[in-house]
Coordinates of C-alpha atoms and ligand atoms in Angstrom, one line a residue:
M313 CA -14.1 -16.4 12.3
D314 CA -14.1 -14.0 9.4
T315 CA -15.1 -15.3 6.1
I316 CA -15.2 -13.8 2.7
D317 CA -18.6 -12.3 1.7
K318 CA -19.6 -14.8 -1.0
T319 CA -21.9 -12.3 -2.6
Y320 CA -18.8 -10.6 -4.0
S321 CA -17.9 -11.9 -7.4
C322 CA -14.2 -12.1 -7.0
K323 CA -11.5 -12.1 -4.4
A324 CA -10.6 -8.5 -5.1
A325 CA -14.1 -7.5 -4.1
A326 CA -13.8 -9.7 -1.1
Y327 CA -10.7 -7.8 0.0
E328 CA -12.6 -4.6 -0.5
A329 CA -15.4 -6.0 1.7
S330 CA -12.9 -7.1 4.3
E331 CA -11.3 -3.7 4.5
D332 CA -14.8 -2.3 4.7
V333 CA -15.3 -4.1 8.0
G334 CA -12.8 -2.3 10.1
R335 CA -11.5 -4.1 13.2
N336 CA -10.6 -1.1 15.3
G337 CA -12.8 -1.3 18.4
S338 CA -11.6 2.1 19.6
T339 CA -13.8 4.1 17.2
A340 CA -16.9 4.6 19.3
P341 CA -17.5 8.3 19.5
T342 CA -16.3 9.9 22.7
I343 CA -17.1 13.4 23.9
G344 CA -13.8 14.4 22.2
D345 CA -15.1 12.9 18.9
V346 CA -18.3 14.8 19.3
I347 CA -16.5 18.1 19.8
N348 CA -14.3 17.1 16.8
A349 CA -17.3 16.5 14.7
R350 CA -18.6 20.0 15.4
L351 CA -15.2 21.6 14.8
G352 CA -14.8 19.3 11.9
R353 CA -17.3 21.2 9.9
R354 CA -15.4 24.3 10.6
D355 CA -12.2 22.5 9.6
M356 CA -13.7 21.6 6.2
L357 CA -13.7 25.4 5.6
R358 CA -10.2 25.7 7.0
G359 CA -9.1 22.8 4.8
A360 CA -10.7 24.6 1.8
L361 CA -8.9 27.8 2.7
A362 CA -5.7 26.0 3.2
V363 CA -5.9 24.9 -0.4
G364 CA -5.6 28.7 -0.9
A365 CA -5.6 28.9 -4.7
V366 CA -8.5 26.5 -4.9
T367 CA -10.6 28.8 -2.8
A368 CA -9.6 31.8 -4.8
F369 CA -10.5 30.1 -8.0
M370 CA -13.8 29.1 -6.6
G371 CA -14.7 32.7 -6.2
P372 CA -16.7 34.5 -8.9
V373 CA -13.9 36.8 -9.9
L374 CA -11.2 34.4 -11.0
T375 CA -12.8 32.2 -13.6
A376 CA -11.2 30.9 -16.8
G377 CA -10.7 33.7 -19.2
T378 CA -10.5 36.5 -16.6
A379 CA -7.5 35.1 -14.7
K380 CA -4.0 34.9 -16.1
A381 CA -4.0 31.1 -16.2
Q382 CA -0.9 29.4 -15.0
Q383 CA 0.7 26.9 -17.3
T384 CA 0.0 23.3 -16.4
R385 CA 3.0 21.1 -15.5
Y386 CA 1.2 18.1 -17.0
V387 CA 1.9 18.6 -20.7
F388 CA -0.3 16.0 -22.3
D389 CA -3.8 16.0 -23.8
E390 CA -6.2 14.6 -21.3
I391 CA -8.1 11.4 -22.0
E392 CA -11.7 10.8 -21.1
H393 CA -13.4 9.0 -18.3
G394 CA -14.9 5.8 -19.7
V395 CA -15.7 2.1 -19.3
D396 CA -14.5 -0.5 -21.8
E397 CA -12.3 -3.6 -22.4
T398 CA -9.0 -2.0 -23.3
H399 CA -6.4 0.5 -22.0
H400 CA -6.1 4.1 -23.1
V401 CA -3.1 6.5 -22.9
A402 CA -2.8 10.2 -23.7
P403 CA -2.3 10.9 -27.4
G404 CA 1.3 10.7 -28.5
Y405 CA 2.4 8.2 -25.9
D406 CA 2.9 4.5 -26.4
A407 CA 1.6 1.8 -24.0
Q408 CA 3.3 -1.6 -24.2
V409 CA 2.7 -4.8 -22.3
L410 CA 6.1 -5.8 -20.9
L411 CA 5.4 -8.7 -18.4
R412 CA 2.4 -10.9 -17.9
W413 CA 1.4 -13.5 -15.4
G414 CA 3.1 -16.8 -16.3
D415 CA 5.9 -15.2 -18.4
P416 CA 9.1 -17.4 -17.8
I417 CA 11.5 -15.1 -16.0
L418 CA 14.2 -17.4 -14.6
P419 CA 16.8 -18.9 -16.9
G420 CA 15.4 -22.2 -18.2
A421 CA 11.9 -21.6 -16.9
P422 CA 9.2 -23.4 -18.8
A423 CA 6.9 -21.5 -21.1
F424 CA 3.5 -20.6 -19.6
D425 CA 0.9 -23.3 -20.1
P426 CA -2.2 -22.1 -18.3
M427 CA -4.1 -25.4 -18.7
N428 CA -1.3 -27.4 -17.2
Q429 CA 0.0 -25.2 -14.3
T430 CA 2.4 -26.6 -11.7
A431 CA 3.9 -25.0 -8.6
A432 CA 7.4 -25.8 -9.9
A433 CA 6.7 -23.8 -13.1
Q434 CA 5.0 -20.9 -11.4
A435 CA 7.9 -20.5 -9.1
Q436 CA 10.0 -19.7 -12.1
Q437 CA 7.4 -17.5 -13.8
F438 CA 6.0 -14.0 -13.3
G439 CA 3.5 -14.1 -10.5
Y440 CA -0.1 -13.0 -10.2
N441 CA -1.9 -9.7 -9.4
N442 CA 0.9 -7.2 -9.6
D443 CA 0.8 -4.3 -7.3
Y444 CA 4.0 -2.3 -6.4
I445 CA 6.7 -1.7 -9.0
G446 CA 10.1 -0.4 -8.2
Y447 CA 12.8 0.5 -10.7
V448 CA 16.5 0.0 -9.8
P449 CA 18.8 1.4 -12.6
L450 CA 21.6 -0.7 -13.9
P451 CA 24.5 -0.5 -13.6
A452 CA 23.9 -0.2 -9.9
G453 CA 24.2 3.4 -8.7
S454 CA 23.6 4.9 -12.2
N455 CA 20.6 6.9 -13.4
S456 CA 20.0 4.8 -16.4
A457 CA 16.5 5.2 -17.9
T458 CA 16.9 2.4 -20.4
H459 CA 18.2 -0.5 -18.3
G460 CA 17.3 -1.6 -14.8
L461 CA 15.6 -4.1 -12.5
L462 CA 11.9 -4.1 -12.1
C463 CA 10.9 -5.2 -8.6
V464 CA 7.2 -6.2 -8.7
N465 CA 4.9 -7.4 -5.9
H466 CA 2.4 -10.2 -6.5
E467 CA -0.3 -9.4 -4.0
Y468 CA -2.8 -12.3 -4.1
T469 CA -4.5 -14.9 -6.3
N470 CA -8.1 -15.5 -7.5
E471 CA -8.6 -19.2 -7.8
E472 CA -11.7 -18.8 -10.0
V473 CA -9.8 -16.8 -12.6
M474 CA -6.4 -18.4 -12.3
L475 CA -7.1 -22.1 -12.1
P476 CA -8.8 -23.9 -15.1
G477 CA -12.0 -25.7 -14.0
V478 CA -12.0 -24.2 -10.5
A479 CA -14.9 -22.1 -9.6
K480 CA -15.0 -19.5 -6.8
Q481 CA -14.7 -21.6 -3.6
D482 CA -17.0 -21.5 -0.7
D483 CA -15.9 -21.9 2.9
S484 CA -15.1 -25.6 2.4
Y485 CA -12.6 -24.9 -0.4
A486 CA -13.5 -28.3 -1.6
D487 CA -11.7 -28.1 -4.9
M488 CA -8.4 -26.9 -3.6
T489 CA -5.9 -29.7 -3.8
E490 CA -2.4 -29.6 -2.5
E491 CA -0.9 -28.8 -5.9
L492 CA -3.4 -26.0 -6.5
V493 CA -2.6 -24.5 -3.1
N494 CA 1.1 -24.7 -3.9
I495 CA 0.6 -23.0 -7.3
E496 CA -1.1 -20.2 -5.4
M497 CA 1.8 -20.0 -2.9
A498 CA 4.3 -19.8 -5.8
A499 CA 2.3 -17.1 -7.5
H500 CA 2.5 -14.8 -4.4
G501 CA 5.5 -12.7 -3.3
G502 CA 7.5 -10.8 -5.9
S503 CA 9.5 -10.9 -9.0
I504 CA 12.8 -9.2 -9.8
V505 CA 13.4 -8.9 -13.5
E506 CA 16.1 -7.2 -15.6
V507 CA 14.6 -5.0 -18.3
E508 CA 16.1 -3.0 -21.0
M509 CA 15.0 -0.6 -23.8
V510 CA 16.0 -1.9 -27.2
D511 CA 15.2 0.0 -30.3
G512 CA 12.6 2.1 -28.5
A513 CA 10.8 -0.8 -26.9
W514 CA 11.1 -2.3 -23.4
T515 CA 12.0 -6.0 -23.2
Y516 CA 12.9 -8.3 -20.3
K517 CA 16.0 -10.6 -20.2
Q518 CA 15.0 -14.1 -19.2
D519 CA 18.7 -15.1 -19.0
S520 CA 19.6 -12.4 -16.5
A521 CA 21.5 -13.6 -13.4
Y522 CA 19.6 -10.9 -11.4
N523 CA 16.2 -12.4 -12.1
R524 CA 14.5 -13.9 -9.0
R525 CA 11.2 -15.1 -7.8
I526 CA 10.2 -14.6 -4.2
T527 CA 7.3 -16.7 -3.0
A528 CA 5.3 -17.6 0.1
E529 CA 8.0 -20.2 0.8
T530 CA 11.2 -18.3 0.3
P531 CA 13.4 -18.6 3.4
M532 CA 13.6 -15.2 5.2
R533 CA 15.1 -13.8 8.3
L534 CA 13.3 -11.8 11.1
S535 CA 15.4 -9.0 12.4
G536 CA 15.1 -6.0 14.7
P537 CA 13.6 -5.7 18.3
A538 CA 10.9 -8.4 17.9
A539 CA 13.3 -11.0 16.3
G540 CA 13.6 -14.0 18.6
H541 CA 10.6 -12.9 20.7
D542 CA 8.5 -15.7 22.3
L543 CA 5.5 -14.4 20.2
L544 CA 7.5 -15.3 17.0
K545 CA 8.6 -18.8 18.0
T546 CA 7.0 -21.7 16.3
A547 CA 7.4 -25.5 16.3
A548 CA 9.3 -25.2 13.0
D549 CA 11.4 -22.3 14.2
P550 CA 12.1 -22.3 18.0
S551 CA 14.5 -19.4 17.4
G552 CA 11.8 -17.0 16.3
T553 CA 14.2 -15.6 13.6
E554 CA 13.6 -17.7 10.5
V555 CA 10.4 -17.7 8.5
L556 CA 9.2 -19.0 5.2
G557 CA 7.9 -16.5 2.6
T558 CA 6.0 -13.3 2.3
I559 CA 2.3 -12.8 1.4
N560 CA -0.1 -10.2 0.3
N561 CA 2.6 -7.9 -0.8
C562 CA 0.7 -4.7 -1.8
A563 CA 2.8 -1.6 -2.3
G564 CA 6.4 -1.1 -1.2
G565 CA 9.4 1.1 -1.8
I566 CA 13.0 1.4 -3.0
T567 CA 15.3 2.6 -0.3
P568 CA 17.9 5.3 -0.9
W569 CA 20.5 2.5 -0.9
G570 CA 18.6 0.6 -3.6
T571 CA 16.9 -2.2 -1.7
Y572 CA 13.4 -3.3 -2.4
L573 CA 10.8 -3.1 0.4
M574 CA 7.8 -5.4 0.1
A575 CA 4.9 -4.5 2.4
E576 CA 2.8 -7.4 3.8
E577 CA -0.8 -6.2 3.8
N578 CA -3.8 -8.5 4.3
F579 CA -1.9 -11.4 5.9
H580 CA -4.8 -12.4 8.1
G581 CA -6.6 -13.9 5.1
Y582 CA -4.1 -16.8 4.7
F583 CA -4.8 -18.3 8.1
W584 CA -7.6 -20.6 9.1
G585 CA -8.6 -22.7 12.1
D586 CA -9.8 -21.7 15.6
M587 CA -8.0 -19.7 18.2
P588 CA -9.3 -20.6 21.7
E589 CA -10.6 -17.6 23.6
N590 CA -8.2 -18.3 26.5
H591 CA -5.1 -18.2 24.2
A592 CA -2.7 -15.3 24.6
N593 CA -3.1 -14.4 20.9
Y594 CA -6.9 -14.4 21.0
E595 CA -7.5 -10.7 21.5
Q596 CA -4.6 -9.6 19.3
F597 CA -5.8 -11.9 16.5
A598 CA -9.3 -10.4 16.7
R599 CA -7.8 -6.9 16.4
Y600 CA -6.0 -8.0 13.2
G601 CA -8.8 -10.2 11.8
V602 CA -6.8 -13.5 12.1
P603 CA -7.8 -16.0 11.0
G604 CA -9.5 -14.7 7.8
A605 CA -9.8 -18.1 6.0
W606 CA -9.5 -16.7 2.5
Y607 CA -7.4 -19.6 1.3
A608 CA -7.1 -23.3 2.0
W609 CA -3.4 -23.2 2.7
G610 CA -3.9 -24.4 6.2
R611 CA -5.2 -27.7 4.9
F612 CA -1.8 -28.7 3.6
H613 CA 0.6 -26.4 5.5
D614 CA 0.1 -26.6 9.3
R615 CA 1.7 -23.2 9.8
F616 CA -1.4 -21.6 8.2
D617 CA -3.7 -23.3 10.6
V618 CA -3.8 -21.2 13.9
T619 CA -5.2 -24.2 15.8
K620 CA -2.0 -26.1 15.0
E621 CA 0.5 -23.2 14.9
P622 CA -0.8 -20.2 16.9
N623 CA 2.3 -18.0 16.4
E624 CA 2.8 -18.2 12.6
A625 CA 0.5 -15.3 12.0
N626 CA 2.7 -13.1 14.2
R627 CA 5.5 -13.6 11.6
F628 CA 3.5 -11.8 8.9
G629 CA 2.4 -8.2 8.6
W630 CA 5.9 -6.8 8.4
V631 CA 8.0 -4.9 5.9
V632 CA 10.4 -7.2 4.0
E633 CA 13.7 -5.8 2.7
V634 CA 15.3 -7.5 -0.3
D635 CA 18.6 -6.7 -2.0
P636 CA 17.7 -6.9 -5.7
L637 CA 21.4 -6.9 -6.8
D638 CA 22.1 -10.2 -5.0
P639 CA 19.6 -13.0 -6.0
N640 CA 21.1 -15.3 -3.3
S641 CA 20.5 -12.8 -0.5
T642 CA 18.1 -13.7 2.3
P643 CA 15.1 -11.3 2.5
V644 CA 14.7 -9.7 5.9
K645 CA 11.5 -8.9 7.8
R646 CA 12.3 -5.6 9.6
T647 CA 10.3 -5.8 12.8
A648 CA 11.3 -2.3 14.0
M649 CA 8.8 -0.9 11.4
G650 CA 5.8 -2.5 13.1
R651 CA 3.3 -5.2 12.4
F652 CA 0.1 -4.1 10.7
K653 CA -1.6 -4.3 7.2
H654 CA 1.3 -2.5 5.6
E655 CA 0.2 -0.8 2.4
G656 CA 3.6 0.5 1.3
A657 CA 6.9 1.9 2.5
E658 CA 8.2 4.9 0.7
S659 CA 11.3 6.6 2.2
I660 CA 13.3 9.8 2.1
V661 CA 16.7 10.9 3.4
N662 CA 16.1 13.6 6.0
S663 CA 18.4 16.7 6.0
D664 CA 20.2 15.2 9.1
G665 CA 20.9 12.0 7.2
R666 CA 18.4 9.8 9.0
V667 CA 16.1 7.9 6.8
V668 CA 12.3 8.2 7.3
V669 CA 9.8 5.7 5.9
Y670 CA 6.1 6.5 5.6
M671 CA 3.5 3.7 6.0
G672 CA -0.2 3.3 6.0
D673 CA -2.3 0.5 7.7
D674 CA -4.9 -0.1 5.1
E675 CA -8.2 -0.9 6.7
R676 CA -11.1 1.3 7.7
F677 CA -10.3 3.3 10.8
E678 CA -6.6 2.3 10.9
Y679 CA -3.6 4.5 11.3
L680 CA -0.8 6.3 9.6
Y681 CA 2.8 5.6 10.7
K682 CA 6.4 6.7 10.1
F683 CA 9.7 5.1 11.0
V684 CA 12.8 7.2 11.7
T685 CA 16.1 5.5 11.7
N686 CA 18.6 6.2 14.4
G687 CA 21.6 5.8 12.1
T688 CA 22.3 8.0 9.0
F689 CA 22.4 7.1 5.4
N690 CA 25.8 6.5 3.9
A691 CA 25.7 7.4 0.2
D692 CA 29.2 6.2 -0.5
D693 CA 28.9 2.7 0.9
P694 CA 25.5 0.9 0.2
A695 CA 26.6 -2.0 2.5
A696 CA 26.8 0.4 5.5
N697 CA 23.0 0.9 5.3
A698 CA 22.3 -2.8 5.4
D699 CA 20.7 -2.8 8.9
L700 CA 19.6 0.8 9.1
L701 CA 16.0 -0.3 9.3
D702 CA 16.5 -2.4 12.4
D703 CA 17.2 0.5 14.7
G704 CA 14.9 3.5 15.0
T705 CA 11.6 4.9 16.2
L706 CA 8.2 3.9 14.9
Y707 CA 5.6 6.7 15.3
V708 CA 1.8 6.8 14.8
A709 CA -0.1 9.9 13.7
R710 CA -2.7 11.8 15.8
F711 CA -4.3 14.7 13.9
D712 CA -5.8 17.9 15.3
E713 CA -7.1 21.0 13.8
T714 CA -3.8 22.6 13.1
G715 CA -1.3 19.8 13.0
V716 CA -0.4 16.2 13.3
D717 CA 1.6 14.8 16.3
W718 CA 3.8 11.8 15.7
L719 CA 3.6 9.6 18.8
P720 CA 6.5 7.3 19.5
L721 CA 5.6 3.6 19.9
V722 CA 8.4 2.9 22.4
H723 CA 8.1 0.5 25.3
G724 CA 8.1 2.4 28.6
R725 CA 6.8 5.6 27.1
N726 CA 3.2 7.0 26.7
G727 CA 1.7 4.2 28.8
L728 CA 3.2 1.4 26.7
T729 CA 4.2 -0.4 29.9
E730 CA 4.1 -3.8 31.6
E731 CA 1.2 -2.4 33.7
N732 CA -0.8 -1.9 30.5
G733 CA 0.1 -5.3 29.2
F734 CA 3.1 -4.6 27.0
S735 CA 6.0 -6.7 28.2
D736 CA 8.8 -5.2 26.0
Q737 CA 9.5 -3.5 22.7
G738 CA 9.0 -6.7 20.7
D739 CA 5.5 -7.0 22.2
V740 CA 4.8 -3.4 21.3
L741 CA 5.8 -4.1 17.7
V742 CA 4.0 -7.4 17.3
R743 CA 0.8 -5.7 18.6
T744 CA 1.5 -2.4 16.9
R745 CA -2.3 -1.7 16.3
M746 CA -3.0 -2.1 20.0
A747 CA -0.1 0.1 21.1
A748 CA -1.4 2.8 18.7
D749 CA -4.9 2.4 20.1
L750 CA -3.6 3.1 23.6
L751 CA -1.8 6.3 22.4
G752 CA -5.0 7.7 20.9
A753 CA -3.9 7.7 17.2
T754 CA -6.4 9.1 14.7
P755 CA -8.5 6.4 12.9
M756 CA -8.2 7.2 9.2
D757 CA -10.2 6.5 6.0
R758 CA -8.0 3.6 4.9
P759 CA -4.4 4.9 4.4
E760 CA -2.9 3.5 1.2
D761 CA 0.3 4.9 -0.3
V762 CA 2.1 7.6 1.6
E763 CA 4.8 9.3 -0.5
P764 CA 7.2 12.1 0.3
S765 CA 8.2 14.6 -2.4
R766 CA 11.9 15.1 -2.7
A767 CA 11.2 18.4 -4.5
T768 CA 9.2 20.0 -1.7
N769 CA 9.5 17.7 1.3
N770 CA 5.7 17.6 1.6
V771 CA 4.2 14.2 2.1
Y772 CA 1.1 12.9 0.2
V773 CA -1.3 10.5 1.9
M774 CA -3.8 8.5 -0.2
L775 CA -7.0 7.9 1.9
T776 CA -8.9 5.7 -0.4
N777 CA -12.4 5.6 1.1
N778 CA -14.4 4.7 4.2
S779 CA -18.0 4.0 3.7
R780 CA -18.4 3.1 7.4
R781 CA -17.5 6.5 8.9
Q782 CA -20.6 7.9 10.6
S783 CA -21.4 11.6 10.8
D784 CA -20.5 11.6 14.5
Q785 CA -17.1 10.1 13.6
V786 CA -15.8 12.8 11.3
D787 CA -12.7 14.6 12.4
F788 CA -10.3 17.2 11.0
A789 CA -8.4 14.9 8.8
N790 CA -11.3 12.6 7.8
P791 CA -14.0 15.2 7.3
R792 CA -16.6 13.3 5.3
A793 CA -19.1 10.8 6.7
E794 CA -19.7 7.8 4.4
N795 CA -16.6 8.7 2.5
L796 CA -17.2 6.7 -0.7
F797 CA -14.6 8.5 -2.8
G798 CA -11.6 9.2 -0.6
H799 CA -9.3 12.2 -0.2
I800 CA -5.6 13.2 -0.2
L801 CA -3.8 14.8 2.6
E802 CA -0.6 16.9 2.3
L803 CA 1.6 16.8 5.4
V804 CA 4.1 19.6 5.8
P805 CA 7.1 18.9 8.0
P806 CA 8.5 22.0 9.6
G807 CA 11.4 23.3 7.6
G808 CA 11.3 20.0 5.7
D809 CA 12.4 18.1 8.8
H810 CA 10.9 14.6 8.5
G811 CA 12.3 13.8 11.9
A812 CA 10.0 16.4 13.6
E813 CA 7.3 15.1 16.0
R814 CA 4.7 17.7 14.8
Y815 CA 3.8 18.7 11.2
E816 CA 1.2 20.9 9.6
W817 CA -1.2 19.4 7.2
N818 CA -3.8 20.3 4.5
I819 CA -6.4 18.6 2.5
L820 CA -5.2 18.6 -1.1
V821 CA -8.4 17.2 -2.7
Q822 CA -11.6 15.5 -1.6
C823 CA -12.3 13.0 -4.4
G824 CA -15.4 12.3 -6.4
D825 CA -17.5 14.2 -8.9
P826 CA -17.4 17.9 -8.1
S827 CA -20.6 18.5 -10.1
V828 CA -22.7 16.6 -7.6
D829 CA -23.2 18.6 -4.4
E830 CA -23.9 15.6 -2.1
V831 CA -20.5 14.1 -3.0
G832 CA -18.7 16.9 -1.1
A833 CA -15.8 16.9 -3.5
L834 CA -13.1 19.6 -3.4
W835 CA -11.1 20.2 -6.6
N836 CA -9.6 23.2 -8.3
P837 CA -12.3 24.4 -10.7
E838 CA -9.8 24.2 -13.6
T839 CA -10.3 20.4 -13.2
T840 CA -12.2 19.1 -16.3
E841 CA -15.1 16.6 -16.3
N842 CA -12.4 13.9 -16.8
G843 CA -9.8 15.3 -14.4
W844 CA -11.5 14.2 -11.1
F845 CA -11.1 10.7 -9.8
A846 CA -12.1 8.5 -6.8
A847 CA -10.4 6.0 -4.5
P848 CA -6.7 7.2 -4.7
D849 CA -4.5 4.2 -3.9
N850 CA -0.9 4.2 -5.2
C851 CA 1.0 7.4 -6.2
A852 CA 4.3 8.5 -7.6
V853 CA 6.2 11.8 -7.4
D854 CA 8.3 12.2 -10.5
S855 CA 11.8 13.8 -10.6
R856 CA 10.3 17.3 -11.0
G857 CA 8.0 16.9 -8.1
R858 CA 4.8 16.2 -10.0
L859 CA 2.3 14.0 -8.3
W860 CA 0.6 11.1 -10.1
I861 CA -2.2 9.1 -8.6
S862 CA -3.5 5.6 -9.5
T863 CA -7.0 4.5 -8.4
D864 CA -8.6 1.4 -7.1
Q865 CA -12.4 1.9 -7.0
G866 CA -13.3 -1.8 -6.9
S867 CA -17.0 -1.9 -7.8
G868 CA -17.2 1.8 -7.3
W869 CA -16.7 2.5 -11.0
A870 CA -20.5 2.1 -11.3
R871 CA -20.8 5.3 -9.2
T872 CA -18.2 7.3 -11.1
G873 CA -18.7 6.1 -14.7
T874 CA -15.1 5.5 -15.3
A875 CA -12.6 2.6 -15.0
D876 CA -9.5 3.1 -12.9
G877 CA -6.5 4.9 -14.2
I878 CA -3.6 7.4 -13.6
W879 CA -4.2 11.1 -13.1
G880 CA -1.7 13.9 -12.7
L881 CA -2.5 16.1 -9.8
E882 CA -1.1 19.7 -9.4
T883 CA 0.2 20.4 -5.9
E884 CA 1.7 23.9 -6.5
G885 CA 0.6 27.3 -7.6
D886 CA -2.7 28.5 -8.9
L887 CA -3.6 25.1 -10.4
R888 CA -3.1 23.3 -7.1
G889 CA -5.8 20.7 -6.8
T890 CA -6.3 20.2 -10.5
G891 CA -6.5 16.6 -11.7
K892 CA -5.8 15.5 -15.3
M893 CA -6.4 12.0 -16.7
F894 CA -3.4 10.3 -18.4
F895 CA -4.1 6.6 -18.6
R896 CA -7.1 4.2 -18.2
V897 CA -7.2 0.5 -17.6
P898 CA -9.8 -2.1 -18.8
L899 CA -13.0 -2.2 -16.7
G900 CA -12.5 -4.4 -13.6
A901 CA -8.7 -3.9 -13.5
E902 CA -7.1 -2.0 -10.6
M903 CA -4.4 0.5 -11.5
C904 CA -1.2 0.0 -9.4
G905 CA 2.5 0.6 -9.2
P906 CA 3.2 3.8 -11.1
V907 CA 6.9 4.4 -11.2
F908 CA 9.0 6.5 -13.5
T909 CA 12.5 6.0 -14.9
P910 CA 14.8 8.6 -13.4
D911 CA 14.4 10.9 -16.4
D912 CA 10.5 10.6 -16.3
T913 CA 10.4 9.3 -19.9
T914 CA 8.9 5.9 -19.1
L915 CA 6.1 5.2 -16.6
F916 CA 5.8 1.5 -15.5
V917 CA 2.3 0.6 -14.3
A918 CA 0.7 -2.6 -13.0
V919 CA -2.7 -3.7 -14.3
Q920 CA -3.5 -5.8 -11.2
H921 CA -6.5 -7.9 -12.1
Ligands
FEO404 FE1 -3.6 -3.8 -1.4 FE2 -4.4 -1.4 0.3 O1 -4.3 -2.2 -1.3
CA405 CA1 -3.2 -0.5 -2.6
CA406 CA1 -5.6 -1.4 -3.9

């Protein structure tokens, strides 16, 4: 059984450690990997050349002062790297705290009383450890930049910070009573909150009929090809279609029709108990790290104990769709989009009307995915899009030197057959990682956010780091061994067609300090000493196509000398690959959820922990 490494000081660091393990058994170097490793060195050069302007600027001729400098699209004065107890924003901008853990958000909710928390109160109050933020303008369908719904994910809880008198728990979780567990469960999930700008300041409306808390116990529906599958049936739900709650919601997305997608990431951590080796789920659970035993929920809720309920863990690891305009709607887990440690789910309407959702599986050596709907987006009738995400094709990425192939995870194709142990499409989806292993997908350096640009149709992939990649495991798209600082890939669909099964790709930047040779960083030399960053995690593309990156270094700040923050990153022209620091959080916090209002005048950010 996996356990949290107790040498880490907080649960956030434990997550970092867990992701550090990697559970993909298919990463042993093959002769192909060895060849890739050799070619990979050449590809680093190719990658550098592909960042054309960067290479040109790196030459001795075009240095600042001799080149006709292109105007930056990021028109703010850069702030400095640093480490302190407060936040910092570029001069001339205001930063305001809008919502805090415990703020009462449902009508009639009690005021926050941190010394007397209850599950009932928490279920009506803003949850813990915010990650994704989505903004849905109000009235619905408008472009309002001063009034809307914030959809915020609450990823996980830290008992030693959250609960008075409770220290960090060891494997026995001795202090975790039923009420404390229920408080944790109520602090998970998400919040939907109506916000409005009044007299130049943002405020939230506690009396809004839209406001909603989604928790680890909110009734939800399973839909799509795996719904009703034997693997999803439990003692409490013999239909395999009804499930309680969502957990470890990291990033997400707002669909073109205005629904809120909540990605279930490290779901394995919530289960404990022992899975017998002869159980049908044993191998699959090992591939996913179930049971992780990060919480004591299994003590009071049998469904989180794999010994008592061996299928409950199959009902997590999905993307959940929520209609934020209807607080009584039942959230739906869309199984067609696969089961893995979903980081996020950002989508785009393809030129042919189909909707394409990009998704990362955030663990070392895991994969990059996209989902392409069969149906097309109906802009005139939001209700017509209600089940678009139930029907389509899930693809996994396999990179080579010149491109990336999207391999369909479809039962009966590419060896995903009965003969190879996959009984049907539901089975392929429940065991997405194992299906992707069989197809030879490329193990990546922890894919976090993946976001398409509506301005260029290029797609940006945040690869946050992978300290475990060995020198004989580097490949074209993951070119650094011991990748402590991460990198960003740019995918280029042919003619902007997100339905295509082969794209081109480039490395946009290799993160870390460019002044230290051993780091192997790659930035435009116009990047200042504050403009580089490490551990890209979430990102946003604003209405003008500018890319903004937020970082999650964990304890890695000690290597970079700066707390996490938000950086602009040029993707076009001569300044391509130039970073510029805009915002910084207090030391120890993780920067999440950047999202702009439609007019780019407000940036909402989540200071996670
Ligand atoms: Fe929850 Fe992958 O960050
Ligand atoms: Ca993340
Ligand atoms: Ca993160």
